């Protein structure tokens, strides 16, 4: 199955492999959606069932082939000695801005090395994701990674920011030396700042007079650098909406010239342009469409009725007579940012050229929130009972890939080794499930990849159902944001595994929490499960306030089952504080039971042997 976590690295080439390593390679290449390249001279694949989906053969030497395809792939994964890979790629490398990600996996699949283009090319992240996928150790040697600091040259990617000019290597070197770096942020999300308030690297106080060792501008403006010897860089959040009005048939070139001239006049960075806005009757205007296509910008259009409602600084009676609103450029820019007149940072500019037909008006408004240009994803992830060894590789990949990880603080601590310094981590108290869901949806709607983590399985008394219900209320179209659910080992499976095989026959789970379910309903289900001889796992069995429920549950089961029926009381399974007790229905309340406990009550055939609890499946009765 394809794994959408690898979409951002496409296309990926997989090289240097040996046809003996078929199983791992086949599943990995499929997951990566990679093209597997083999030399023509190699033996053909031995087991036809294990042939990767996307296998291609090349003629001649590997180095010759690599030179041919170097520009065609965003990432290269080699299953070769690192030294050999270094020699192969050395003549092809150009610069950090252009080189593809290069990752090397050792033949035994134990290590995944980020060799080249760790940040901008994404090799660090790709190496981590592949390592999680095949249960290997990622080898990342960049300074920011070892210091657990954010890589400043990829900081803005989640929010769709565009890199401007600057001495990126110099700023990153200052961070690696742990010098203070001044940040002046005039546009875009400050979510990332919250993650770094305490690490003493960034100075976010714009009133500081002492110039720090390096400077990061985050702005819609093109800043001319102060004190040139200081390493400085610029990120441009896409907050500018360009309102355009034009005569029919105005060329793309003239519109483009007008936009560039406006940016220059007002010191605006063209990189900070989010999109174009105009009146709906211009939705088919060729020049505008060509510009949007060429610059990869979205186009927002508004009816004249909508534009008429906006107060603008430069209304025109002629325009009103022609299209029914006295402003197109200014009003459309304001409509695009969904604000008022104050958001207009450039009033109407008029452009005409003698030898060119048509004419253009341009106005610019600044949005509060940047346009990410990305389709958000919501990952609903089950992290298992606690230990990292009990989490699925797919869930690990999803958590590491996400831009934002949201969860209850205890669970975030458990998955700490999977988190990256660039990620936004938001922890919520245990009771704020609805807020957690809403926050995740709003960030995903904005374009981020958000992982919501639940302990155990996220669809068993977890966050998955709640988030899907919340999406349903919002009339979600089923596609945007894209939703993926990652299963986890639920408490009942984890607890069962530690006491033997109590769930070998029909079983059910009942939560004793009556916070969201009326107690009468829970009692009815307890009666039914006890009567029907289900092995029963009790979740949320007892809290400080809810102490009676577990007593009533025991009474109900005692009415239907023998008092010596085996019962397992498993607390904090697969965590450091794990406690396991096997007792009986009659004595079960002698053991401490709390909200970290799962109780498993056997059926009428469940028995004990040594330290184990076994529910017969019936094989030996045949
Ligand atoms: N989604 C979770 C369940 C959440 S409800 C899952 O699939 O496991 C919370 C309840 O789960 C707790 O009150 C407890 O009964 C059980 N539970 C969760 N983690 C546990 C653990 N590590 N050990 C024992 N029980 C656990």
Coordinates of C-alpha atoms and ligand atoms in Angstrom, one line a residue:
X1 CA 0.0 0.0 0.0
X2 CA 1.2 3.5 -0.8
X3 CA 2.0 5.7 2.2
X4 CA 1.1 9.3 1.7
X5 CA 3.8 10.3 4.2
X6 CA 6.3 10.0 1.3
X7 CA 4.3 12.1 -1.2
X8 CA 6.3 15.2 -0.5
X9 CA 9.5 13.5 -1.7
X10 CA 8.2 12.3 -5.0
X11 CA 9.6 11.2 -7.4
X12 CA 12.0 8.9 -5.6
X13 CA 14.6 6.6 -7.2
X14 CA 15.8 3.5 -5.5
X15 CA 19.2 2.3 -6.7
X16 CA 22.1 0.0 -6.0
X17 CA 20.0 -2.8 -4.7
X18 CA 20.6 -6.5 -4.9
X19 CA 17.8 -8.8 -6.1
X20 CA 18.4 -11.1 -3.1
X21 CA 17.1 -8.4 -0.7
X22 CA 13.7 -8.8 -2.3
X23 CA 11.2 -8.8 0.6
X24 CA 12.3 -5.6 2.4
X25 CA 13.0 -3.8 -0.9
X26 CA 9.7 -4.7 -2.4
X27 CA 7.6 -3.5 0.5
X28 CA 9.8 -0.5 1.1
X29 CA 9.9 0.6 -2.5
X30 CA 6.1 0.2 -2.7
X31 CA 5.6 2.3 0.5
X32 CA 8.0 5.0 -0.8
X33 CA 6.2 4.9 -4.2
X34 CA 9.8 4.7 -5.6
X35 CA 11.1 3.7 -9.0
X36 CA 13.5 0.8 -8.5
X37 CA 16.4 0.9 -11.0
X38 CA 18.3 -2.3 -11.7
X39 CA 21.2 -2.8 -14.3
X40 CA 20.1 -4.6 -17.4
X41 CA 23.0 -7.0 -16.8
X42 CA 21.6 -8.2 -13.4
X43 CA 19.8 -11.4 -13.1
X44 CA 16.2 -10.9 -13.5
X45 CA 14.1 -10.9 -10.3
X46 CA 14.2 -14.3 -8.8
X47 CA 10.7 -14.5 -7.3
X48 CA 8.2 -13.1 -9.7
X49 CA 5.7 -12.5 -6.8
X50 CA 8.2 -10.1 -5.2
X51 CA 8.9 -7.9 -8.2
X52 CA 8.4 -4.3 -7.1
X53 CA 5.6 -2.5 -8.9
X54 CA 7.8 0.1 -10.4
X55 CA 10.8 -1.7 -11.6
X56 CA 13.0 -0.4 -14.5
X57 CA 16.2 -1.5 -16.0
X58 CA 19.1 0.7 -17.2
X59 CA 22.0 0.1 -19.7
X60 CA 25.6 0.8 -19.0
X61 CA 27.2 1.9 -15.7
X62 CA 25.5 3.0 -12.6
X63 CA 27.4 6.3 -12.6
X64 CA 26.4 7.0 -16.2
X65 CA 22.8 6.2 -15.5
X66 CA 22.8 8.4 -12.4
X67 CA 24.1 11.3 -14.4
X68 CA 21.2 10.8 -16.8
X69 CA 18.4 10.7 -14.2
X70 CA 20.0 13.1 -11.6
X71 CA 17.7 16.0 -12.5
X72 CA 14.5 13.8 -12.7
X73 CA 14.1 12.8 -9.1
X74 CA 13.6 14.7 -5.9
X75 CA 15.2 12.0 -3.8
X76 CA 17.6 9.1 -4.3
X77 CA 17.7 6.1 -2.0
X78 CA 20.8 3.9 -2.3
X79 CA 21.3 0.5 -0.9
X80 CA 25.1 0.6 -1.3
X81 CA 28.3 1.4 0.7
X82 CA 28.4 5.0 1.7
X83 CA 31.8 5.4 0.2
X84 CA 30.5 4.2 -3.2
X85 CA 27.6 6.6 -3.0
X86 CA 29.9 9.5 -2.1
X87 CA 32.0 8.8 -5.2
X88 CA 28.9 8.4 -7.4
X89 CA 27.2 11.7 -6.4
X90 CA 30.3 13.9 -5.9
X91 CA 30.5 15.1 -9.6
X92 CA 26.8 15.8 -9.7
X93 CA 26.3 18.0 -6.6
X94 CA 25.7 21.7 -7.2
X95 CA 24.3 23.5 -4.2
X96 CA 22.0 23.0 -1.2
X97 CA 19.2 24.8 -3.1
X98 CA 19.2 22.4 -5.9
X99 CA 20.5 19.0 -4.9
X100 CA 18.1 16.2 -4.3
X101 CA 17.8 14.3 -1.0
X102 CA 20.3 11.5 -0.9
X103 CA 19.7 8.6 1.6
X104 CA 21.8 5.5 2.0
X105 CA 20.5 2.2 3.6
X106 CA 23.0 -0.4 4.6
X107 CA 22.5 -3.9 3.2
X108 CA 21.2 -5.4 6.4
X109 CA 18.6 -2.6 6.8
X110 CA 19.9 -1.5 10.2
X111 CA 20.9 2.1 9.4
X112 CA 19.4 4.8 7.3
X113 CA 21.8 7.6 6.6
X114 CA 20.9 11.1 5.6
X115 CA 23.9 11.7 3.3
X116 CA 23.1 14.9 1.5
X117 CA 20.6 17.8 1.3
X118 CA 19.4 17.0 4.9
X119 CA 17.3 20.1 5.3
X120 CA 16.0 21.7 2.1
X121 CA 16.2 18.4 0.1
X122 CA 14.5 16.7 3.1
X123 CA 17.0 13.9 3.4
X124 CA 16.9 14.1 7.2
X125 CA 13.2 13.6 7.4
X126 CA 13.2 11.0 4.6
X127 CA 15.9 9.0 6.5
X128 CA 13.8 9.1 9.7
X129 CA 10.6 8.1 8.0
X130 CA 12.4 5.2 6.2
X131 CA 14.0 4.1 9.4
X132 CA 10.7 4.1 11.2
X133 CA 9.2 2.1 8.4
X134 CA 11.8 -0.7 8.5
X135 CA 12.6 -0.4 12.2
X136 CA 16.2 0.8 11.6
X137 CA 18.2 3.6 13.2
X138 CA 18.2 6.9 11.4
X139 CA 21.7 8.5 11.1
X140 CA 21.4 12.3 11.1
X141 CA 24.6 14.3 11.5
X142 CA 23.4 17.9 11.0
X143 CA 24.2 20.2 13.8
X144 CA 20.6 21.4 14.4
X145 CA 19.5 17.8 14.6
X146 CA 22.0 16.9 17.2
X147 CA 21.3 20.0 19.2
X148 CA 17.5 19.5 18.9
X149 CA 17.2 22.9 17.3
X150 CA 15.0 23.8 14.4
X151 CA 16.6 23.9 11.0
X152 CA 16.1 27.5 10.1
X153 CA 16.2 26.9 6.3
X154 CA 13.1 24.7 6.4
X155 CA 11.3 26.5 9.2
X156 CA 8.7 28.1 7.0
X157 CA 7.9 25.2 4.7
X158 CA 4.9 23.9 6.6
X159 CA 3.2 27.3 6.4
X160 CA 4.1 27.7 2.7
X161 CA 6.6 30.5 3.3
X162 CA 9.1 31.2 0.5
X163 CA 12.8 31.7 1.1
X164 CA 14.2 35.1 0.3
X165 CA 17.8 36.1 0.0
X166 CA 20.4 35.8 2.7
X167 CA 23.3 34.0 4.2
X168 CA 21.6 30.9 5.2
X169 CA 24.8 29.0 6.0
X170 CA 26.0 31.9 8.2
X171 CA 22.7 32.0 10.2
X172 CA 22.7 28.2 10.7
X173 CA 26.3 28.2 11.8
X174 CA 25.4 30.9 14.4
X175 CA 22.6 28.7 15.7
X176 CA 24.9 25.7 15.7
X177 CA 27.3 27.7 17.9
X178 CA 24.3 28.4 20.1
X179 CA 24.6 32.2 19.6
X180 CA 21.6 34.4 20.1
X181 CA 19.7 35.0 16.9
X182 CA 17.4 38.0 16.5
X183 CA 14.0 37.3 14.9
X184 CA 11.9 40.1 13.5
X185 CA 8.6 38.7 12.4
X186 CA 6.2 41.1 10.7
X187 CA 4.0 38.5 8.9
X188 CA 2.9 34.9 9.1
X189 CA 2.2 32.5 11.9
X190 CA 4.0 32.7 15.1
X191 CA 3.1 29.2 16.1
X192 CA 6.7 28.1 15.6
X193 CA 7.8 30.8 18.1
X194 CA 5.9 29.1 20.9
X195 CA 8.0 26.1 20.5
X196 CA 11.3 28.0 21.1
X197 CA 10.5 30.5 23.8
X198 CA 12.7 28.7 26.3
X199 CA 15.6 27.4 24.3
X200 CA 17.5 30.7 24.6
X201 CA 18.5 30.8 20.9
X202 CA 16.0 33.2 19.4
X203 CA 15.4 36.7 20.6
X204 CA 11.8 37.6 19.6
X205 CA 11.9 41.0 21.2
X206 CA 11.9 43.5 18.3
X207 CA 12.7 46.4 20.7
X208 CA 16.1 44.9 21.6
X209 CA 18.7 47.4 20.7
X210 CA 21.8 45.2 20.8
X211 CA 22.2 43.5 17.5
X212 CA 22.5 39.8 18.0
X213 CA 24.9 37.5 16.2
X214 CA 22.5 36.8 13.4
X215 CA 19.1 38.0 12.1
X216 CA 16.1 36.4 10.7
X217 CA 13.5 38.5 9.0
X218 CA 10.0 37.1 8.5
X219 CA 8.2 39.6 6.5
X220 CA 6.1 40.4 3.4
X221 CA 8.6 43.2 2.7
X222 CA 11.9 42.9 1.0
X223 CA 14.2 44.1 3.7
X224 CA 17.5 45.7 2.9
X225 CA 20.0 44.3 5.3
X226 CA 21.5 46.3 8.1
X227 CA 25.2 45.9 8.9
X228 CA 26.2 43.6 6.1
X229 CA 28.8 41.5 7.9
X230 CA 26.0 40.1 10.1
X231 CA 24.5 36.8 8.7
X232 CA 20.9 37.6 7.9
X233 CA 18.1 35.7 6.1
X234 CA 14.6 36.4 5.0
X235 CA 11.5 34.3 4.9
X236 CA 8.4 35.5 3.1
X237 CA 5.0 34.3 4.4
X238 CA 2.5 34.4 1.6
X239 CA 0.2 37.1 2.9
X240 CA -0.2 39.5 0.0
X241 CA -3.4 39.3 -2.1
X242 CA -3.1 41.2 -5.4
X243 CA -6.4 42.8 -6.5
X244 CA -6.4 43.2 -10.3
X245 CA -8.7 45.0 -12.6
X246 CA -8.0 45.1 -16.3
X247 CA -9.4 45.9 -19.7
X248 CA -10.5 42.9 -21.8
X249 CA -7.5 41.4 -23.7
X250 CA -4.7 42.9 -21.5
X251 CA -1.6 40.8 -21.9
X252 CA -0.1 38.6 -19.2
X253 CA 3.2 40.6 -19.7
X254 CA 1.5 43.9 -18.9
X255 CA -0.2 42.5 -15.8
X256 CA 3.0 40.9 -14.7
X257 CA 4.9 44.2 -15.2
X258 CA 2.3 46.0 -13.2
X259 CA 2.5 43.6 -10.3
X260 CA 6.3 43.6 -10.2
X261 CA 6.5 47.4 -10.5
X262 CA 4.0 47.7 -7.6
X263 CA 6.1 45.3 -5.4
X264 CA 9.2 47.3 -6.2
X265 CA 7.6 50.6 -5.4
X266 CA 6.3 49.5 -2.0
X267 CA 9.3 47.2 -1.1
X268 CA 7.1 44.1 -1.2
X269 CA 8.6 40.7 -1.9
X270 CA 6.9 39.0 -4.9
X271 CA 7.6 35.7 -3.0
X272 CA 5.1 36.9 -0.4
X273 CA 2.2 37.0 -2.9
X274 CA -0.5 34.6 -1.9
X275 CA -2.8 34.9 -4.9
X276 CA -4.7 37.1 -7.3
X277 CA -8.2 38.5 -6.7
X278 CA -10.6 40.0 -9.2
X279 CA -14.3 40.3 -10.3
X280 CA -16.0 37.2 -11.4
X281 CA -16.5 38.4 -15.0
X282 CA -12.7 38.3 -15.3
X283 CA -12.5 34.6 -14.3
X284 CA -11.8 33.8 -17.9
X285 CA -9.4 36.7 -18.6
X286 CA -6.5 35.1 -20.4
X287 CA -3.8 37.4 -19.2
X288 CA -4.8 36.9 -15.5
X289 CA -5.1 33.1 -16.0
X290 CA -1.7 32.9 -17.6
X291 CA -0.1 34.9 -14.8
X292 CA -1.7 32.6 -12.2
X293 CA -0.5 29.6 -14.1
X294 CA 3.0 30.9 -14.6
X295 CA 3.5 32.0 -11.0
X296 CA 1.4 29.1 -9.5
X297 CA -1.0 31.4 -7.8
X298 CA -4.7 30.8 -6.9
X299 CA -7.3 33.1 -8.3
X300 CA -10.2 34.3 -6.1
X301 CA -13.1 36.0 -7.8
X302 CA -16.0 38.0 -6.4
X303 CA -19.4 39.1 -7.7
X304 CA -19.9 42.8 -8.3
X305 CA -22.6 42.7 -5.6
X306 CA -20.0 41.5 -3.1
X307 CA -17.4 44.1 -4.3
X308 CA -19.9 46.9 -4.0
X309 CA -20.2 46.3 -0.2
X310 CA -16.6 47.2 0.4
X311 CA -15.5 50.7 1.3
X312 CA -12.4 51.6 -0.8
X313 CA -10.1 54.7 -0.9
X314 CA -10.2 55.2 -4.7
X315 CA -13.7 54.5 -6.1
X316 CA -14.4 55.2 -9.8
X317 CA -17.7 56.2 -11.3
X318 CA -16.6 55.0 -14.8
X319 CA -15.9 51.5 -13.4
X320 CA -19.2 51.5 -11.6
X321 CA -21.1 52.2 -14.8
X322 CA -19.2 49.4 -16.7
X323 CA -19.2 46.5 -14.2
X324 CA -21.6 47.6 -11.4
X325 CA -19.1 48.2 -8.7
X326 CA -17.0 51.3 -8.2
X327 CA -13.9 49.3 -7.4
X328 CA -12.4 46.0 -8.7
X329 CA -8.7 45.9 -7.7
X330 CA -9.0 47.5 -4.2
X331 CA -12.3 45.8 -3.3
X332 CA -11.2 42.4 -4.6
X333 CA -8.0 42.6 -2.6
X334 CA -9.9 43.5 0.5
X335 CA -12.5 40.7 -0.1
X336 CA -9.6 38.2 -0.6
X337 CA -8.2 38.8 2.9
X338 CA -11.7 38.9 4.4
X339 CA -11.0 42.1 6.2
X340 CA -11.7 45.8 5.9
X341 CA -10.0 48.9 4.4
X342 CA -7.2 48.7 7.0
X343 CA -5.8 45.6 5.3
X344 CA -5.1 47.5 2.1
X345 CA -1.4 48.3 2.0
X346 CA -1.2 49.5 -1.6
X347 CA -4.1 51.6 -3.0
X348 CA -5.0 51.4 -6.7
X349 CA -2.1 51.8 -9.1
X350 CA -2.9 52.3 -12.8
X351 CA -0.7 50.9 -15.5
X352 CA -0.8 51.5 -19.3
X353 CA 1.8 51.2 -21.9
X354 CA 1.9 53.0 -25.2
X355 CA 2.6 50.2 -27.5
X356 CA 0.6 47.6 -25.5
X357 CA -3.2 47.1 -25.7
X358 CA -5.3 47.1 -22.5
X359 CA -4.6 48.6 -19.1
X360 CA -4.3 47.2 -15.5
X361 CA -5.1 48.4 -12.0
X362 CA -3.4 46.8 -9.1
X363 CA -4.0 47.0 -5.3
X364 CA -2.6 44.9 -2.5
X365 CA -4.1 43.8 0.8
X366 CA -2.3 41.9 3.6
X367 CA -3.9 38.9 5.2
X368 CA -3.6 38.0 8.8
X369 CA -3.0 34.4 8.0
X370 CA -0.7 33.3 5.3
X371 CA -1.8 31.1 2.4
X372 CA 0.0 27.7 2.7
X373 CA -0.8 26.4 -0.8
X374 CA -1.0 23.0 0.7
X375 CA -3.9 20.5 1.2
X376 CA -4.1 19.7 4.9
X377 CA -3.9 16.2 6.3
X378 CA -5.4 14.8 9.5
X379 CA -3.7 11.7 10.9
X380 CA -5.6 10.0 13.7
X381 CA -3.0 7.9 15.3
X382 CA -3.1 5.2 17.9
X383 CA 0.2 5.0 19.7
X384 CA -0.4 1.7 21.6
X385 CA -0.3 1.2 25.3
X386 CA 2.9 3.1 26.1
X387 CA 6.2 1.6 25.0
X388 CA 7.6 2.7 21.7
X389 CA 8.2 -0.9 20.8
X390 CA 4.4 -1.4 20.7
X391 CA 3.6 1.3 18.2
X392 CA 3.2 0.4 14.5
X393 CA 5.8 1.6 12.0
X394 CA 3.1 3.4 10.0
X395 CA 2.1 5.3 13.1
X396 CA 5.7 6.3 13.8
X397 CA 6.1 7.5 10.2
X398 CA 2.9 9.6 10.5
X399 CA 3.9 11.2 13.8
X400 CA 7.4 12.1 12.6
X401 CA 6.1 13.4 9.3
X402 CA 3.4 15.6 10.8
X403 CA 3.9 19.4 11.1
X404 CA 1.8 19.5 14.2
X405 CA 1.3 16.8 16.9
X406 CA -1.7 17.2 19.2
X407 CA -2.4 15.1 22.2
X408 CA -2.7 14.7 25.9
X409 CA 0.6 15.5 27.6
X410 CA 1.3 12.0 29.0
X411 CA 1.0 10.5 25.5
X412 CA 3.3 13.2 24.1
X413 CA 5.9 12.3 26.6
X414 CA 5.7 8.7 25.6
X415 CA 6.4 9.5 21.9
X416 CA 9.0 12.1 22.6
X417 CA 11.8 10.3 20.7
X418 CA 9.7 10.4 17.5
X419 CA 9.3 14.2 17.6
X420 CA 11.3 16.7 15.6
X421 CA 12.4 20.2 16.7
X422 CA 10.6 21.8 13.8
X423 CA 7.3 20.4 14.8
X424 CA 4.5 22.3 16.6
X425 CA 3.6 20.2 19.7
X426 CA 0.3 21.1 21.4
X427 CA -0.6 19.4 24.6
X428 CA -4.1 19.6 26.0
X429 CA -5.4 18.5 29.4
X430 CA -7.2 15.1 29.5
X431 CA -10.7 16.7 29.6
X432 CA -10.3 18.9 26.6
X433 CA -11.0 16.3 23.9
X434 CA -13.4 18.6 21.9
X435 CA -10.9 21.5 21.9
X436 CA -8.2 19.1 20.8
X437 CA -10.3 17.9 17.8
X438 CA -11.3 21.4 16.8
X439 CA -7.8 22.7 17.0
X440 CA -6.6 19.8 14.8
X441 CA -9.3 20.4 12.2
X442 CA -8.6 24.1 12.0
X443 CA -4.9 23.6 11.5
X444 CA -5.5 20.9 8.9
X445 CA -8.0 23.1 7.1
X446 CA -5.3 25.7 6.9
X447 CA -3.0 23.2 5.1
X448 CA -0.9 21.6 7.8
X449 CA -0.4 17.9 8.4
X450 CA -1.7 17.3 11.8
X451 CA -1.3 14.1 13.9
X452 CA -3.8 13.7 16.7
X453 CA -2.5 11.0 19.0
X454 CA -4.6 8.7 21.3
X455 CA -3.2 6.0 23.5
X456 CA -4.0 2.4 22.4
X457 CA -6.2 2.5 19.3
X458 CA -7.4 5.9 18.3
X459 CA -10.8 4.5 17.2
X460 CA -11.4 2.7 20.6
X461 CA -12.6 5.2 23.1
X462 CA -10.0 7.5 21.4
X463 CA -10.0 10.7 19.3
X464 CA -10.8 9.2 15.9
X465 CA -14.6 9.0 16.3
X466 CA -14.8 12.5 17.8
X467 CA -12.7 14.2 15.0
X468 CA -14.8 12.4 12.3
X469 CA -18.0 13.5 14.1
X470 CA -16.7 17.1 14.3
X471 CA -15.8 17.0 10.5
X472 CA -19.3 15.7 9.8
X473 CA -20.9 18.6 11.6
X474 CA -18.8 21.0 9.5
X475 CA -20.1 19.3 6.3
X476 CA -16.6 18.1 5.4
X477 CA -16.4 17.0 1.7
X478 CA -14.5 13.8 2.6
X479 CA -11.3 15.0 0.9
X480 CA -10.0 18.2 2.3
X481 CA -8.4 17.8 4.7
X482 CA -7.4 14.3 3.8
X483 CA -8.0 12.0 6.8
X484 CA -6.1 8.8 7.6
X485 CA -6.6 6.6 10.6
X486 CA -3.6 4.7 12.0
X487 CA -4.5 1.7 14.3
X488 CA -2.7 1.0 17.5
X489 CA -2.6 -1.9 20.0
X490 CA -5.6 -1.3 22.3
X491 CA -5.3 -1.7 26.1
X492 CA -7.3 -4.9 26.0
X493 CA -4.9 -6.5 23.5
X494 CA -1.9 -5.2 25.4
X495 CA -3.2 -6.4 28.8
X496 CA -4.2 -9.8 27.3
X497 CA -0.8 -10.3 25.9
X498 CA 0.8 -9.9 29.4
X499 CA -1.4 -12.5 31.1
X500 CA -1.6 -15.1 28.3
X501 CA -4.6 -15.5 26.0
X502 CA -7.8 -14.5 27.7
X503 CA -9.4 -13.1 24.5
X504 CA -9.3 -16.4 22.6
X505 CA -13.1 -16.6 22.4
X506 CA -15.9 -14.1 21.9
X507 CA -15.2 -11.0 23.9
X508 CA -16.4 -7.4 24.4
X509 CA -15.2 -4.1 25.8
X510 CA -17.3 -2.0 28.1
X511 CA -16.2 1.4 29.5
X512 CA -17.5 2.0 33.0
X513 CA -17.2 5.8 32.6
X514 CA -20.7 7.3 32.8
X515 CA -19.4 10.8 31.9
X516 CA -20.6 10.5 28.3
X517 CA -22.9 7.4 28.6
X518 CA -25.8 7.1 31.0
X519 CA -25.1 4.5 33.8
X520 CA -28.3 2.7 33.0
X521 CA -27.0 1.9 29.5
X522 CA -23.7 0.7 30.8
X523 CA -25.5 -1.5 33.4
X524 CA -27.6 -3.0 30.6
X525 CA -24.5 -3.9 28.6
X526 CA -22.8 -5.4 31.6
X527 CA -25.9 -7.6 32.3
X528 CA -26.0 -8.7 28.6
X529 CA -22.2 -9.4 28.4
X530 CA -22.3 -11.3 31.7
X531 CA -25.4 -13.3 30.6
X532 CA -24.0 -14.1 27.1
X533 CA -20.7 -15.4 28.6
X534 CA -18.5 -12.9 26.8
X535 CA -15.0 -12.5 28.0
X536 CA -15.2 -8.8 29.1
X537 CA -12.6 -6.1 29.2
X538 CA -13.5 -3.2 31.4
X539 CA -12.0 0.2 30.4
X540 CA -12.1 3.3 32.6
X541 CA -12.9 1.0 35.5
X542 CA -12.6 3.3 38.5
X543 CA -11.6 6.9 39.1
X544 CA -11.3 8.9 42.3
X545 CA -14.8 10.1 42.0
X546 CA -16.4 7.0 40.3
X547 CA -15.9 4.2 42.8
X548 CA -19.3 2.5 42.8
X549 CA -19.3 1.3 39.1
X550 CA -16.7 -1.4 39.5
X551 CA -18.5 -2.8 42.5
X552 CA -21.8 -3.0 40.6
X553 CA -20.0 -4.6 37.7
X554 CA -18.6 -7.3 39.9
X555 CA -22.1 -8.0 41.4
X556 CA -23.6 -8.3 38.0
X557 CA -20.9 -10.8 36.8
X558 CA -21.2 -12.8 40.1
X559 CA -24.9 -13.3 39.3
X560 CA -24.0 -15.1 36.0
X561 CA -20.5 -16.5 36.6
X562 CA -18.7 -18.7 39.1
X563 CA -16.9 -16.7 41.8
X564 CA -13.6 -18.4 40.9
X565 CA -13.8 -17.1 37.3
X566 CA -10.2 -15.8 36.5
X567 CA -9.9 -12.0 36.3
X568 CA -6.8 -10.1 35.2
X569 CA -6.1 -6.6 36.6
X570 CA -3.5 -4.9 34.4
X571 CA -2.2 -1.5 35.2
X572 CA 0.0 0.7 33.0
X573 CA 0.7 -2.2 30.7
X574 CA 4.0 -1.8 28.7
X575 CA 4.9 1.3 30.8
X576 CA 7.6 1.5 33.5
X577 CA 5.0 1.3 36.3
X578 CA 3.3 -1.9 34.9
X579 CA 1.5 -4.0 37.5
X580 CA -0.2 -7.3 36.7
X581 CA -2.5 -9.3 39.0
X582 CA -4.4 -12.5 38.1
X583 CA -7.2 -13.0 40.6
X584 CA -10.8 -14.2 40.7
X585 CA -14.1 -12.6 40.2
X586 CA -14.8 -12.9 43.9
X587 CA -11.5 -11.3 45.0
X588 CA -11.0 -8.8 42.2
X589 CA -11.7 -5.7 44.4
X590 CA -8.9 -6.6 46.7
X591 CA -6.5 -5.3 44.1
X592 CA -6.1 -1.6 43.5
X593 CA -8.0 -0.5 40.4
X594 CA -7.8 3.0 38.8
X595 CA -8.0 4.8 35.5
X596 CA -4.7 3.4 34.3
X597 CA -6.1 -0.2 34.7
X598 CA -7.8 -2.5 32.4
X599 CA -9.8 -5.4 33.9
X600 CA -10.4 -8.6 32.0
X601 CA -13.0 -11.0 33.3
X602 CA -12.8 -14.5 31.8
X603 CA -15.8 -16.5 30.5
X604 CA -17.1 -19.7 32.0
X605 CA -14.3 -21.8 30.4
X606 CA -11.4 -19.4 31.2
X607 CA -8.7 -21.1 33.3
X608 CA -5.4 -20.4 34.9
X609 CA -2.2 -22.3 34.4
X610 CA 1.1 -21.3 36.0
X611 CA 1.0 -17.5 35.7
X612 CA -1.2 -17.5 32.7
X613 CA -4.8 -16.9 31.9
X614 CA -6.2 -19.0 29.1
X615 CA -9.6 -19.0 27.4
X616 CA -10.0 -22.2 25.4
X617 CA -10.9 -21.8 21.8
X618 CA -12.2 -25.4 21.6
X619 CA -9.5 -27.0 19.4
X620 CA -8.7 -29.7 22.1
X621 CA -12.4 -30.6 22.6
X622 CA -12.7 -31.9 19.0
Ligands
LIG1 N1 -7.8 4.3 23.1 C1 -7.4 3.6 24.3 C2 -8.4 3.6 25.4 C3 -8.7 4.9 26.0 S1 -9.8 4.9 27.4 C4 -7.1 2.1 23.9 O1 -7.5 1.7 22.8 O2 -6.5 1.4 24.7 C5 -8.7 4.9 28.7 C6 -8.7 3.6 29.4 O3 -7.9 2.6 28.7 C7 -8.0 3.6 30.8 O4 -8.9 4.1 31.8 C8 -7.7 2.2 31.0 O5 -8.8 1.4 31.3 C9 -7.3 1.8 29.5 N2 -5.8 1.9 29.3 C10 -5.2 2.7 28.5 N3 -3.9 2.5 28.5 C11 -3.6 1.6 29.4 C12 -2.4 0.9 29.8 N4 -1.3 1.3 29.4 N5 -2.6 -0.1 30.8 C13 -3.8 -0.4 31.2 N6 -4.9 0.1 30.8 C14 -4.9 1.1 29.9

